[in-house]
mmCIF file of C-alpha atoms and ligand atoms in Angstrom:
data_model
loop_
_atom_site.group_PDB
_atom_site.id
_atom_site.type_symbol
_atom_site.label_atom_id
_atom_site.label_comp_id
_atom_site.label_asym_id
_atom_site.label_seq_id
_atom_site.Cartn_x
_atom_site.Cartn_y
_atom_site.Cartn_z
ATOM 1 C CA MET A 126 -0.010 -0.007 0.021
ATOM 2 C CA VAL A 127 1.202 3.431 -0.763
ATOM 3 C CA VAL A 128 0.964 5.516 2.379
ATOM 4 C CA ALA A 129 0.440 9.299 1.981
ATOM 5 C CA LEU A 130 -0.561 11.700 4.649
ATOM 6 C CA MET A 131 -2.604 13.905 2.307
ATOM 7 C CA ASP A 132 -5.961 12.844 0.760
ATOM 8 C CA ASP A 133 -6.776 13.891 -2.788
ATOM 9 C CA LEU A 134 -8.736 17.000 -1.686
ATOM 10 C CA THR A 135 -5.856 18.225 0.383
ATOM 11 C CA ARG A 136 -3.352 17.710 -2.431
ATOM 12 C CA ALA A 137 -5.584 19.575 -4.989
ATOM 13 C CA ARG A 138 -5.676 22.720 -2.623
ATOM 14 C CA LEU A 139 -1.838 22.800 -2.113
ATOM 15 C CA SER A 140 0.782 24.757 -3.985
ATOM 16 C CA ALA A 141 3.528 22.963 -5.991
ATOM 17 C CA ARG A 142 6.024 24.482 -3.505
ATOM 18 C CA THR A 143 4.288 22.762 -0.472
ATOM 19 C CA LEU A 144 3.482 19.417 -2.374
ATOM 20 C CA VAL A 145 7.241 18.991 -3.327
ATOM 21 C CA ALA A 146 8.820 20.125 -0.151
ATOM 22 C CA GLN A 147 6.767 17.440 1.828
ATOM 23 C CA GLY A 148 7.063 14.927 -0.844
ATOM 24 C CA VAL A 149 3.105 14.650 -0.712
ATOM 25 C CA GLY A 150 3.646 13.716 2.903
ATOM 26 C CA PHE A 151 4.980 10.126 2.232
ATOM 27 C CA HIS A 152 6.466 8.566 5.398
ATOM 28 C CA GLU A 153 7.359 5.223 6.682
ATOM 29 C CA PRO A 154 4.295 3.731 8.460
ATOM 30 C CA VAL A 155 6.009 1.319 10.896
ATOM 31 C CA THR A 156 8.562 3.567 12.472
ATOM 32 C CA LYS A 157 7.090 6.839 11.383
ATOM 33 C CA GLY A 158 10.197 7.875 9.855
ATOM 34 C CA ILE A 159 9.470 11.082 7.910
ATOM 35 C CA VAL A 160 11.602 9.827 4.938
ATOM 36 C CA PRO A 161 10.175 7.004 3.175
ATOM 37 C CA PRO A 162 12.402 3.881 2.664
ATOM 38 C CA ILE A 163 13.527 2.519 -0.619
ATOM 39 C CA HIS A 164 11.397 -0.512 -1.543
ATOM 40 C CA MET A 165 13.963 -2.699 -3.538
ATOM 41 C CA THR A 166 11.980 -5.829 -3.633
ATOM 42 C CA THR A 167 11.221 -7.349 -7.097
ATOM 43 C CA THR A 168 8.596 -9.818 -5.876
ATOM 44 C CA TYR A 169 5.824 -9.998 -3.065
ATOM 45 C CA LEU A 170 4.558 -12.935 -0.985
ATOM 46 C CA ARG A 171 1.321 -14.562 -2.091
ATOM 47 C CA ASP A 172 -1.300 -15.281 0.606
ATOM 48 C CA SER A 173 -1.851 -18.898 1.763
ATOM 49 C CA ASP A 174 -5.319 -18.656 0.122
ATOM 50 C CA ASN A 175 -3.541 -17.988 -3.222
ATOM 51 C CA GLY A 176 -4.428 -14.311 -3.180
ATOM 52 C CA TYR A 177 -2.440 -11.079 -3.444
ATOM 53 C CA ARG A 178 -4.210 -8.895 -0.907
ATOM 54 C CA SER A 179 -1.218 -6.508 -0.668
ATOM 55 C CA GLY A 180 -2.102 -5.565 -4.310
ATOM 56 C CA HIS A 181 1.579 -6.030 -5.154
ATOM 57 C CA VAL A 182 2.627 -8.973 -7.415
ATOM 58 C CA TYR A 183 5.845 -8.241 -9.245
ATOM 59 C CA GLY A 184 8.416 -5.308 -9.705
ATOM 60 C CA HIS A 185 7.617 -4.468 -13.266
ATOM 61 C CA THR A 186 4.395 -2.792 -12.290
ATOM 62 C CA ASP A 187 4.268 -2.708 -8.429
ATOM 63 C CA ASN A 188 6.815 -0.767 -6.645
ATOM 64 C CA VAL A 189 6.149 1.612 -3.601
ATOM 65 C CA SER A 190 9.032 3.837 -4.335
ATOM 66 C CA VAL A 191 8.113 4.214 -8.013
ATOM 67 C CA GLN A 192 4.448 4.780 -6.981
ATOM 68 C CA GLN A 193 5.346 7.451 -4.550
ATOM 69 C CA ALA A 194 7.224 9.437 -7.175
ATOM 70 C CA GLU A 195 4.381 8.901 -9.478
ATOM 71 C CA GLN A 196 1.901 10.237 -7.068
ATOM 72 C CA LEU A 197 3.938 13.390 -6.579
ATOM 73 C CA ILE A 198 4.132 14.000 -10.409
ATOM 74 C CA ALA A 199 0.469 13.329 -10.698
ATOM 75 C CA ALA A 200 -0.270 15.971 -7.907
ATOM 76 C CA LEU A 201 2.031 18.577 -9.590
ATOM 77 C CA GLU A 202 0.490 18.102 -13.017
ATOM 78 C CA GLY A 203 -3.090 18.048 -11.775
ATOM 79 C CA ALA A 204 -3.194 14.614 -13.366
ATOM 80 C CA GLU A 205 -5.570 11.580 -12.774
ATOM 81 C CA GLN A 206 -2.491 9.289 -13.005
ATOM 82 C CA ALA A 207 1.246 9.256 -13.704
ATOM 83 C CA LEU A 208 3.517 6.677 -14.813
ATOM 84 C CA LEU A 209 7.311 6.488 -14.505
ATOM 85 C CA PHE A 210 9.733 4.867 -17.111
ATOM 86 C CA GLY A 211 13.350 3.992 -17.288
ATOM 87 C CA SER A 212 14.077 7.086 -19.350
ATOM 88 C CA GLY A 213 12.456 10.076 -20.939
ATOM 89 C CA MET A 214 12.769 8.191 -24.381
ATOM 90 C CA ALA A 215 10.986 5.206 -22.996
ATOM 91 C CA ALA A 216 8.179 7.467 -21.848
ATOM 92 C CA ALA A 217 7.957 9.352 -25.156
ATOM 93 C CA THR A 218 8.384 6.212 -27.431
ATOM 94 C CA SER A 219 5.675 4.227 -25.320
ATOM 95 C CA VAL A 220 2.984 6.855 -26.252
ATOM 96 C CA ILE A 221 3.706 6.116 -29.985
ATOM 97 C CA LEU A 222 3.870 2.340 -29.209
ATOM 98 C CA GLY A 223 0.541 2.624 -27.500
ATOM 99 C CA LEU A 224 -1.210 3.808 -30.670
ATOM 100 C CA GLU A 225 -3.506 0.958 -31.792
ATOM 101 C CA LYS A 226 -3.779 1.440 -35.513
ATOM 102 C CA PRO A 227 -1.757 3.241 -38.148
ATOM 103 C CA THR A 228 -1.785 6.918 -37.187
ATOM 104 C CA HIS A 229 -1.109 10.354 -38.679
ATOM 105 C CA ILE A 230 1.229 12.154 -36.067
ATOM 106 C CA VAL A 231 1.719 15.902 -36.288
ATOM 107 C CA ALA A 232 4.889 16.985 -34.376
ATOM 108 C CA SER A 233 6.863 20.054 -33.562
ATOM 109 C CA GLN A 234 9.630 20.701 -36.143
ATOM 110 C CA VAL A 235 12.045 21.897 -33.432
ATOM 111 C CA MET A 236 12.207 19.505 -30.525
ATOM 112 C CA TYR A 237 14.597 17.236 -28.579
ATOM 113 C CA TRP A 238 16.853 15.601 -31.228
ATOM 114 C CA GLY A 239 16.783 12.147 -29.987
ATOM 115 C CA PHE A 240 12.920 11.842 -30.104
ATOM 116 C CA ARG A 241 12.832 13.639 -33.505
ATOM 117 C CA SER A 242 15.365 11.218 -34.980
ATOM 118 C CA TRP A 243 13.259 8.284 -33.675
ATOM 119 C CA LEU A 244 9.990 9.728 -34.875
ATOM 120 C CA ARG A 245 11.363 10.420 -38.370
ATOM 121 C CA ASP A 246 11.535 6.634 -38.840
ATOM 122 C CA VAL A 247 8.076 6.010 -37.304
ATOM 123 C CA GLU A 248 6.885 4.445 -40.552
ATOM 124 C CA ARG A 249 8.373 1.047 -39.566
ATOM 125 C CA TYR A 250 5.525 0.981 -36.990
ATOM 126 C CA GLY A 251 2.825 1.875 -39.658
ATOM 127 C CA HIS A 252 2.413 5.505 -38.623
ATOM 128 C CA ARG A 253 3.051 8.542 -40.613
ATOM 129 C CA VAL A 254 4.433 11.868 -39.156
ATOM 130 C CA THR A 255 4.352 15.456 -40.294
ATOM 131 C CA PHE A 256 6.774 17.906 -38.709
ATOM 132 C CA VAL A 257 5.574 21.489 -38.578
ATOM 133 C CA ASP A 258 6.354 24.794 -36.899
ATOM 134 C CA THR A 259 3.912 24.388 -34.020
ATOM 135 C CA SER A 260 4.301 27.911 -32.847
ATOM 136 C CA ASN A 261 2.421 28.663 -36.112
ATOM 137 C CA LEU A 262 -1.164 27.815 -35.554
ATOM 138 C CA ASP A 263 -2.129 28.025 -39.293
ATOM 139 C CA ALA A 264 0.512 25.459 -40.052
ATOM 140 C CA VAL A 265 -0.768 23.160 -37.304
ATOM 141 C CA ARG A 266 -4.351 23.418 -38.800
ATOM 142 C CA GLU A 267 -3.157 22.742 -42.143
ATOM 143 C CA ALA A 268 -1.154 19.711 -41.228
ATOM 144 C CA VAL A 269 -3.972 18.071 -39.307
ATOM 145 C CA VAL A 270 -6.066 15.648 -41.446
ATOM 146 C CA PRO A 271 -9.454 15.115 -39.767
ATOM 147 C CA GLY A 272 -10.131 11.317 -39.407
ATOM 148 C CA ARG A 273 -6.430 10.547 -40.012
ATOM 149 C CA THR A 274 -4.511 12.502 -37.403
ATOM 150 C CA GLY A 275 -4.698 10.738 -34.148
ATOM 151 C CA LEU A 276 -1.884 12.462 -32.194
ATOM 152 C CA LEU A 277 -0.194 15.862 -31.803
ATOM 153 C CA TRP A 278 3.114 16.006 -30.175
ATOM 154 C CA ILE A 279 4.657 19.300 -29.097
ATOM 155 C CA GLU A 280 7.570 20.443 -27.064
ATOM 156 C CA THR A 281 7.461 23.845 -25.338
ATOM 157 C CA PRO A 282 9.664 25.653 -24.877
ATOM 158 C CA SER A 283 11.413 23.445 -27.463
ATOM 159 C CA ASN A 284 15.091 22.594 -27.886
ATOM 160 C CA PRO A 285 17.393 24.375 -28.675
ATOM 161 C CA THR A 286 15.707 27.633 -29.740
ATOM 162 C CA TRP A 287 13.210 27.677 -26.978
ATOM 163 C CA THR A 288 10.306 28.006 -29.494
ATOM 164 C CA VAL A 289 6.938 28.435 -27.590
ATOM 165 C CA THR A 290 3.815 26.712 -28.685
ATOM 166 C CA ASP A 291 0.427 27.763 -27.563
ATOM 167 C CA ILE A 292 -0.826 24.701 -25.597
ATOM 168 C CA ALA A 293 -4.478 25.826 -25.255
ATOM 169 C CA ALA A 294 -4.851 26.726 -28.867
ATOM 170 C CA VAL A 295 -3.147 23.465 -30.069
ATOM 171 C CA ALA A 296 -5.420 21.362 -27.802
ATOM 172 C CA GLU A 297 -8.470 22.879 -29.380
ATOM 173 C CA ILE A 298 -7.154 22.177 -32.890
ATOM 174 C CA ALA A 299 -6.349 18.605 -31.794
ATOM 175 C CA HIS A 300 -9.704 18.000 -30.032
ATOM 176 C CA ALA A 301 -11.703 19.399 -33.020
ATOM 177 C CA ALA A 302 -10.100 16.641 -35.051
ATOM 178 C CA ASP A 303 -10.482 13.869 -32.421
ATOM 179 C CA ALA A 304 -6.901 13.752 -31.863
ATOM 180 C CA ILE A 305 -4.893 13.600 -28.621
ATOM 181 C CA LEU A 306 -2.392 16.232 -27.657
ATOM 182 C CA CYS A 307 0.730 15.267 -25.879
ATOM 183 C CA VAL A 308 3.171 17.889 -24.492
ATOM 184 C CA ASP A 309 6.828 17.376 -23.777
ATOM 185 C CA SER A 310 7.018 19.789 -20.739
ATOM 186 C CA THR A 311 10.570 18.775 -19.694
ATOM 187 C CA VAL A 312 11.851 22.427 -20.019
ATOM 188 C CA ALA A 313 8.875 24.111 -18.507
ATOM 189 C CA THR A 314 8.437 21.705 -15.538
ATOM 190 C CA PRO A 315 5.149 21.631 -13.637
ATOM 191 C CA ILE A 316 6.355 24.681 -11.659
ATOM 192 C CA LEU A 317 6.171 27.121 -14.595
ATOM 193 C CA THR A 318 3.424 25.334 -16.946
ATOM 194 C CA ARG A 319 0.545 22.879 -16.336
ATOM 195 C CA PRO A 320 -0.327 21.479 -19.847
ATOM 196 C CA LEU A 321 -3.285 19.389 -18.604
ATOM 197 C CA ALA A 322 -4.972 22.458 -17.207
ATOM 198 C CA LEU A 323 -4.531 24.159 -20.596
ATOM 199 C CA GLY A 324 -6.242 21.233 -22.408
ATOM 200 C CA ALA A 325 -3.335 18.652 -23.092
ATOM 201 C CA ASP A 326 -4.380 15.112 -22.719
ATOM 202 C CA ILE A 327 -0.831 13.733 -21.747
ATOM 203 C CA VAL A 328 2.149 15.493 -20.384
ATOM 204 C CA MET A 329 5.692 14.015 -20.815
ATOM 205 C CA HIS A 330 8.873 14.639 -18.871
ATOM 206 C CA SER A 331 12.375 13.674 -19.041
ATOM 207 C CA ALA A 332 12.662 13.353 -15.420
ATOM 208 C CA THR A 333 16.411 13.022 -15.894
ATOM 209 C CA LYS A 334 16.333 16.791 -16.345
ATOM 210 C CA TYR A 335 14.563 19.298 -13.935
ATOM 211 C CA LEU A 336 12.350 16.952 -11.868
ATOM 212 C CA ASN A 337 15.358 15.024 -10.557
ATOM 213 C CA GLY A 338 17.640 17.983 -11.083
ATOM 214 C CA HIS A 339 20.886 16.592 -9.772
ATOM 215 C CA SER A 340 22.324 14.808 -12.940
ATOM 216 C CA ASP A 341 22.312 11.348 -11.282
ATOM 217 C CA VAL A 342 19.220 9.597 -12.439
ATOM 218 C CA ILE A 343 17.895 8.759 -15.872
ATOM 219 C CA ALA A 344 14.009 8.625 -15.709
ATOM 220 C CA GLY A 345 10.887 9.448 -17.758
ATOM 221 C CA ALA A 346 7.316 10.386 -16.806
ATOM 222 C CA LEU A 347 3.984 10.562 -18.355
ATOM 223 C CA ALA A 348 0.764 12.112 -16.711
ATOM 224 C CA CYS A 349 -2.743 11.954 -18.031
ATOM 225 C CA ALA A 350 -5.789 14.311 -17.649
ATOM 226 C CA ARG A 351 -8.001 11.056 -17.653
ATOM 227 C CA GLU A 352 -7.421 7.281 -18.118
ATOM 228 C CA THR A 353 -8.191 6.461 -21.843
ATOM 229 C CA PRO A 354 -7.909 3.339 -23.768
ATOM 230 C CA LEU A 355 -4.612 4.582 -25.048
ATOM 231 C CA TRP A 356 -3.293 5.258 -21.441
ATOM 232 C CA ARG A 357 -4.303 1.783 -20.511
ATOM 233 C CA ARG A 358 -2.304 0.390 -23.393
ATOM 234 C CA VAL A 359 0.609 2.409 -22.526
ATOM 235 C CA ALA A 360 0.489 1.212 -18.799
ATOM 236 C CA LYS A 361 0.247 -2.324 -19.825
ATOM 237 C CA ASN A 362 3.108 -1.860 -22.352
ATOM 238 C CA ARG A 363 5.316 -0.546 -19.715
ATOM 239 C CA GLY A 364 5.261 -4.006 -17.961
ATOM 240 C CA GLN A 365 5.263 -6.063 -21.131
ATOM 241 C CA LEU A 366 7.990 -4.126 -22.817
ATOM 242 C CA GLY A 367 10.044 -3.810 -19.571
ATOM 243 C CA GLN A 368 10.345 -0.067 -19.424
ATOM 244 C CA ALA A 369 10.291 0.146 -15.578
ATOM 245 C CA LEU A 370 12.222 2.617 -13.501
ATOM 246 C CA SER A 371 14.504 1.233 -10.724
ATOM 247 C CA PRO A 372 13.318 1.726 -7.072
ATOM 248 C CA PHE A 373 16.482 3.316 -6.258
ATOM 249 C CA ASP A 374 16.274 5.883 -9.016
ATOM 250 C CA ALA A 375 12.637 6.578 -8.102
ATOM 251 C CA TRP A 376 13.526 7.252 -4.588
ATOM 252 C CA LEU A 377 16.254 9.551 -5.675
ATOM 253 C CA LEU A 378 13.775 11.311 -8.001
ATOM 254 C CA THR A 379 11.377 11.986 -5.082
ATOM 255 C CA ARG A 380 14.164 13.317 -3.054
ATOM 256 C CA GLY A 381 15.350 15.466 -5.930
ATOM 257 C CA MET A 382 11.861 16.840 -6.528
ATOM 258 C CA ARG A 383 11.687 18.222 -2.878
ATOM 259 C CA THR A 384 13.719 21.122 -4.122
ATOM 260 C CA LEU A 385 12.035 21.455 -7.538
ATOM 261 C CA ASP A 386 10.160 24.716 -6.869
ATOM 262 C CA LEU A 387 13.226 26.452 -5.514
ATOM 263 C CA ARG A 388 15.626 25.157 -8.048
ATOM 264 C CA VAL A 389 13.293 26.027 -11.091
ATOM 265 C CA ARG A 390 12.537 29.585 -9.721
ATOM 266 C CA THR A 391 16.159 30.463 -9.188
ATOM 267 C CA GLN A 392 17.396 28.979 -12.404
ATOM 268 C CA SER A 393 14.847 31.055 -14.390
ATOM 269 C CA LYS A 394 15.684 34.182 -12.428
ATOM 270 C CA SER A 395 19.377 33.594 -13.444
ATOM 271 C CA ALA A 396 18.489 32.601 -16.944
ATOM 272 C CA LEU A 397 16.665 35.927 -17.406
ATOM 273 C CA ILE A 398 19.468 38.038 -15.963
ATOM 274 C CA LEU A 399 21.980 36.268 -18.154
ATOM 275 C CA ALA A 400 19.936 36.579 -21.264
ATOM 276 C CA THR A 401 19.341 40.316 -20.599
ATOM 277 C CA ARG A 402 22.923 41.087 -20.069
ATOM 278 C CA LEU A 403 24.198 38.986 -22.960
ATOM 279 C CA GLN A 404 21.738 40.604 -25.425
ATOM 280 C CA THR A 405 24.054 43.647 -25.799
ATOM 281 C CA HIS A 406 27.456 41.581 -25.835
ATOM 282 C CA PRO A 407 29.319 42.459 -28.987
ATOM 283 C CA ALA A 408 30.394 38.729 -29.426
ATOM 284 C CA VAL A 409 26.673 37.604 -29.354
ATOM 285 C CA ALA A 410 24.619 37.880 -32.469
ATOM 286 C CA ALA A 411 21.379 36.848 -30.733
ATOM 287 C CA VAL A 412 20.177 35.521 -27.407
ATOM 288 C CA LEU A 413 17.325 32.996 -27.619
ATOM 289 C CA TYR A 414 15.240 33.170 -24.405
ATOM 290 C CA PRO A 415 11.402 33.216 -24.243
ATOM 291 C CA GLY A 416 11.704 35.613 -21.204
ATOM 292 C CA LEU A 417 13.138 38.341 -23.546
ATOM 293 C CA PRO A 418 10.444 40.549 -25.270
ATOM 294 C CA THR A 419 12.368 40.186 -28.439
ATOM 295 C CA HIS A 420 11.644 36.419 -28.454
ATOM 296 C CA PRO A 421 8.947 35.430 -31.012
ATOM 297 C CA GLY A 422 7.237 33.292 -28.361
ATOM 298 C CA HIS A 423 7.332 35.860 -25.601
ATOM 299 C CA GLU A 424 3.720 36.753 -25.611
ATOM 300 C CA VAL A 425 2.442 33.262 -25.578
ATOM 301 C CA ALA A 426 5.015 32.338 -22.916
ATOM 302 C CA MET A 427 3.738 35.266 -20.817
ATOM 303 C CA ARG A 428 0.205 33.710 -20.914
ATOM 304 C CA GLN A 429 1.096 30.032 -20.383
ATOM 305 C CA MET A 430 4.097 30.218 -18.152
ATOM 306 C CA SER A 431 3.914 31.611 -14.742
ATOM 307 C CA GLY A 432 6.808 32.224 -12.230
ATOM 308 C CA GLY A 433 9.578 32.416 -14.804
ATOM 309 C CA PHE A 434 10.564 31.321 -18.398
ATOM 310 C CA GLY A 435 12.817 28.444 -17.382
ATOM 311 C CA GLY A 436 16.646 27.857 -16.980
ATOM 312 C CA MET A 437 17.506 27.193 -20.687
ATOM 313 C CA LEU A 438 18.796 29.789 -23.116
ATOM 314 C CA SER A 439 20.782 29.722 -26.365
ATOM 315 C CA LEU A 440 23.331 32.078 -27.790
ATOM 316 C CA ARG A 441 24.293 32.539 -31.474
ATOM 317 C CA VAL A 442 27.894 33.595 -31.608
ATOM 318 C CA ALA A 443 28.512 36.416 -33.989
ATOM 319 C CA LYS A 444 31.680 35.006 -35.602
ATOM 320 C CA GLY A 445 30.182 31.661 -36.247
ATOM 321 C CA GLU A 446 30.720 28.026 -35.550
ATOM 322 C CA LYS A 447 34.480 27.878 -35.025
ATOM 323 C CA ALA A 448 34.156 30.782 -32.452
ATOM 324 C CA ALA A 449 31.214 29.098 -30.718
ATOM 325 C CA ILE A 450 33.192 25.892 -30.259
ATOM 326 C CA ALA A 451 36.152 28.179 -28.943
ATOM 327 C CA VAL A 452 33.850 29.868 -26.400
ATOM 328 C CA ALA A 453 32.760 26.446 -25.045
ATOM 329 C CA ALA A 454 36.483 25.567 -24.874
ATOM 330 C CA CYS A 455 37.361 28.625 -22.900
ATOM 331 C CA VAL A 456 34.836 28.539 -19.956
ATOM 332 C CA GLU A 457 35.906 27.123 -16.497
ATOM 333 C CA LEU A 458 32.821 27.417 -14.473
ATOM 334 C CA TRP A 459 30.337 26.146 -16.962
ATOM 335 C CA LYS A 460 30.675 22.424 -17.747
ATOM 336 C CA ARG A 461 30.897 21.187 -21.353
ATOM 337 C CA ALA A 462 28.358 18.405 -21.346
ATOM 338 C CA THR A 463 25.073 17.443 -22.992
ATOM 339 C CA SER A 464 21.833 17.252 -20.870
ATOM 340 C CA LEU A 465 20.140 19.940 -19.017
ATOM 341 C CA GLY A 466 18.259 20.980 -15.768
ATOM 342 C CA GLY A 467 20.792 20.037 -13.207
ATOM 343 C CA VAL A 468 22.123 22.029 -10.363
ATOM 344 C CA GLU A 469 25.380 22.609 -12.197
ATOM 345 C CA SER A 470 25.477 24.953 -15.215
ATOM 346 C CA LEU A 471 26.208 23.243 -18.622
ATOM 347 C CA ILE A 472 27.256 24.576 -21.953
ATOM 348 C CA GLU A 473 27.098 22.746 -25.244
ATOM 349 C CA HIS A 474 27.756 23.401 -29.036
ATOM 350 C CA ARG A 475 24.544 21.845 -29.856
ATOM 351 C CA ALA A 476 25.163 21.070 -33.657
ATOM 352 C CA SER A 477 28.136 18.936 -32.796
ATOM 353 C CA ILE A 478 26.097 16.500 -30.791
ATOM 354 C CA GLU A 479 23.136 16.475 -33.070
ATOM 355 C CA GLY A 480 25.381 15.660 -36.226
ATOM 356 C CA GLU A 481 24.402 15.746 -39.763
ATOM 357 C CA GLY A 482 21.154 16.757 -40.843
ATOM 358 C CA SER A 483 20.430 18.807 -37.806
ATOM 359 C CA PRO A 484 18.431 21.873 -38.126
ATOM 360 C CA CYS A 485 20.203 23.437 -35.303
ATOM 361 C CA PRO A 486 22.227 26.606 -36.242
ATOM 362 C CA ALA A 487 26.013 25.814 -36.389
ATOM 363 C CA ASP A 488 26.750 29.008 -34.229
ATOM 364 C CA LEU A 489 24.593 28.065 -31.399
ATOM 365 C CA LEU A 490 25.575 27.485 -27.820
ATOM 366 C CA ARG A 491 22.985 25.927 -25.618
ATOM 367 C CA LEU A 492 23.140 26.990 -21.901
ATOM 368 C CA SER A 493 21.609 25.201 -19.066
ATOM 369 C CA VAL A 494 21.643 27.476 -16.088
ATOM 370 C CA GLY A 495 22.384 25.844 -12.703
ATOM 371 C CA LEU A 496 22.194 27.186 -9.236
ATOM 372 C CA GLU A 497 25.665 28.853 -8.988
ATOM 373 C CA ASP A 498 26.158 32.579 -8.313
ATOM 374 C CA VAL A 499 24.731 34.450 -11.441
ATOM 375 C CA ASP A 500 27.559 37.063 -11.547
ATOM 376 C CA GLU A 501 30.211 34.299 -11.401
ATOM 377 C CA LEU A 502 28.443 32.545 -14.356
ATOM 378 C CA TYR A 503 28.260 35.746 -16.298
ATOM 379 C CA PHE A 504 31.848 36.595 -15.633
ATOM 380 C CA ASP A 505 33.027 33.243 -16.748
ATOM 381 C CA LEU A 506 30.944 33.336 -19.920
ATOM 382 C CA THR A 507 31.980 36.847 -20.889
ATOM 383 C CA ARG A 508 35.574 36.083 -20.345
ATOM 384 C CA ALA A 509 35.278 33.179 -22.602
ATOM 385 C CA LEU A 510 33.516 35.193 -25.223
ATOM 386 C CA THR A 511 36.192 37.720 -25.084
ATOM 387 C CA MET A 512 39.059 35.339 -25.241
ATOM 388 C CA ALA A 513 37.636 33.340 -27.984
ATOM 389 C CA VAL A 514 36.294 35.922 -30.397
HETATM 390 C C1 LIG B 288 16.515 14.642 -22.325
HETATM 391 C C2 LIG B 288 15.171 14.944 -23.099
HETATM 392 C C3 LIG B 288 14.320 13.886 -23.577
HETATM 393 C C4 LIG B 288 14.791 12.406 -23.457
HETATM 394 O O1 LIG B 288 14.849 11.986 -21.991
HETATM 395 P P1 LIG B 288 16.023 10.983 -21.528
HETATM 396 O O2 LIG B 288 15.661 10.906 -20.105
HETATM 397 O O3 LIG B 288 17.481 11.467 -21.744
HETATM 398 O O4 LIG B 288 15.660 9.695 -22.330
HETATM 399 C C5 LIG B 288 13.102 14.153 -24.132
HETATM 400 N N1 LIG B 288 12.816 15.485 -24.197
HETATM 401 C C6 LIG B 288 13.505 16.474 -23.823
HETATM 402 C C7 LIG B 288 12.966 17.935 -23.956
HETATM 403 C C8 LIG B 288 14.609 16.277 -23.216
HETATM 404 O O5 LIG B 288 15.433 17.296 -22.825
#
């Protein structure tokens, strides 16, 4: 049994900040320890009458540490249910693998590279995909084929230009065509945006990023507005395809989420400061950040994000690709690494990792702002910009 101190009504009334700080109130029921233990067991005792009154049978689907993290995510997203997976990619691909019949999918042109690459070959599963600029609602309307389009997949703000898509407007387009809207909300986090409240059917997270926040767990999450046949297939597939998250990682994730609100707000604040200051730097051709009034998605971001615009921004280096790589080579505080959303700041020449065929501008540096002192981050970056160009 999953033991929570808060009932559904209490949870619905509480702010994200309180929910995460208390880890939804989970505790250890025997000793009353205020930190729940890690439930490592893979299997459960069957009762002598051959029943399973504990409700737990096997680790693929039944683990208390995993369920506790899922309940916290469900509470944060205002979801009926949440499911955890062994990675963000497992969570994302499981939605597609849960589609019952050949489906036309409309997806954001600019999105996380790994999933876009996988979707590009989705025909091998019998589906068809159209990539469009989902920040352009007319383009979305045009791409949707009523009776054929079953799924709209958007990422907002999306990698690595932080393009913003209007979730409520796209949900309306999807539902008018009887299609489902799934939102990759990894970058926004439930602290800044709640896609289900804006009309989305499923929200997806790479929990590897902000939810865990400490660069030490790979995990993925889905949360649904309501349980649908697609959701039930996704849940069943998780066990059958073996996509489960390990209990230890789930426990770390719950622990990481306790500071989610503080981390995301601080990272957003620092990112806005850096974006604003770097805008006028002579070595920088453009700063891409939805918090800047000059960003094409700013107006929509103002409407659908609250409490900040996230901790991710990108720079386009004025002197081009070589200079961008040189800047990344010159920083000391910022770590040269892929991934995002951790407590330490990362810098990445994005085109290098995306490789051939990437739509990412060659002069682009992606910055994941951590929790360090913002002046020290700024100094390190501007020193590198001056040295390298
Ligand atoms: C990292 C990431 C993913 C994939 O998640 P993994 O946990 O690395 O499998 C999906 N979407 C976005 C936006 C990401 O940043």
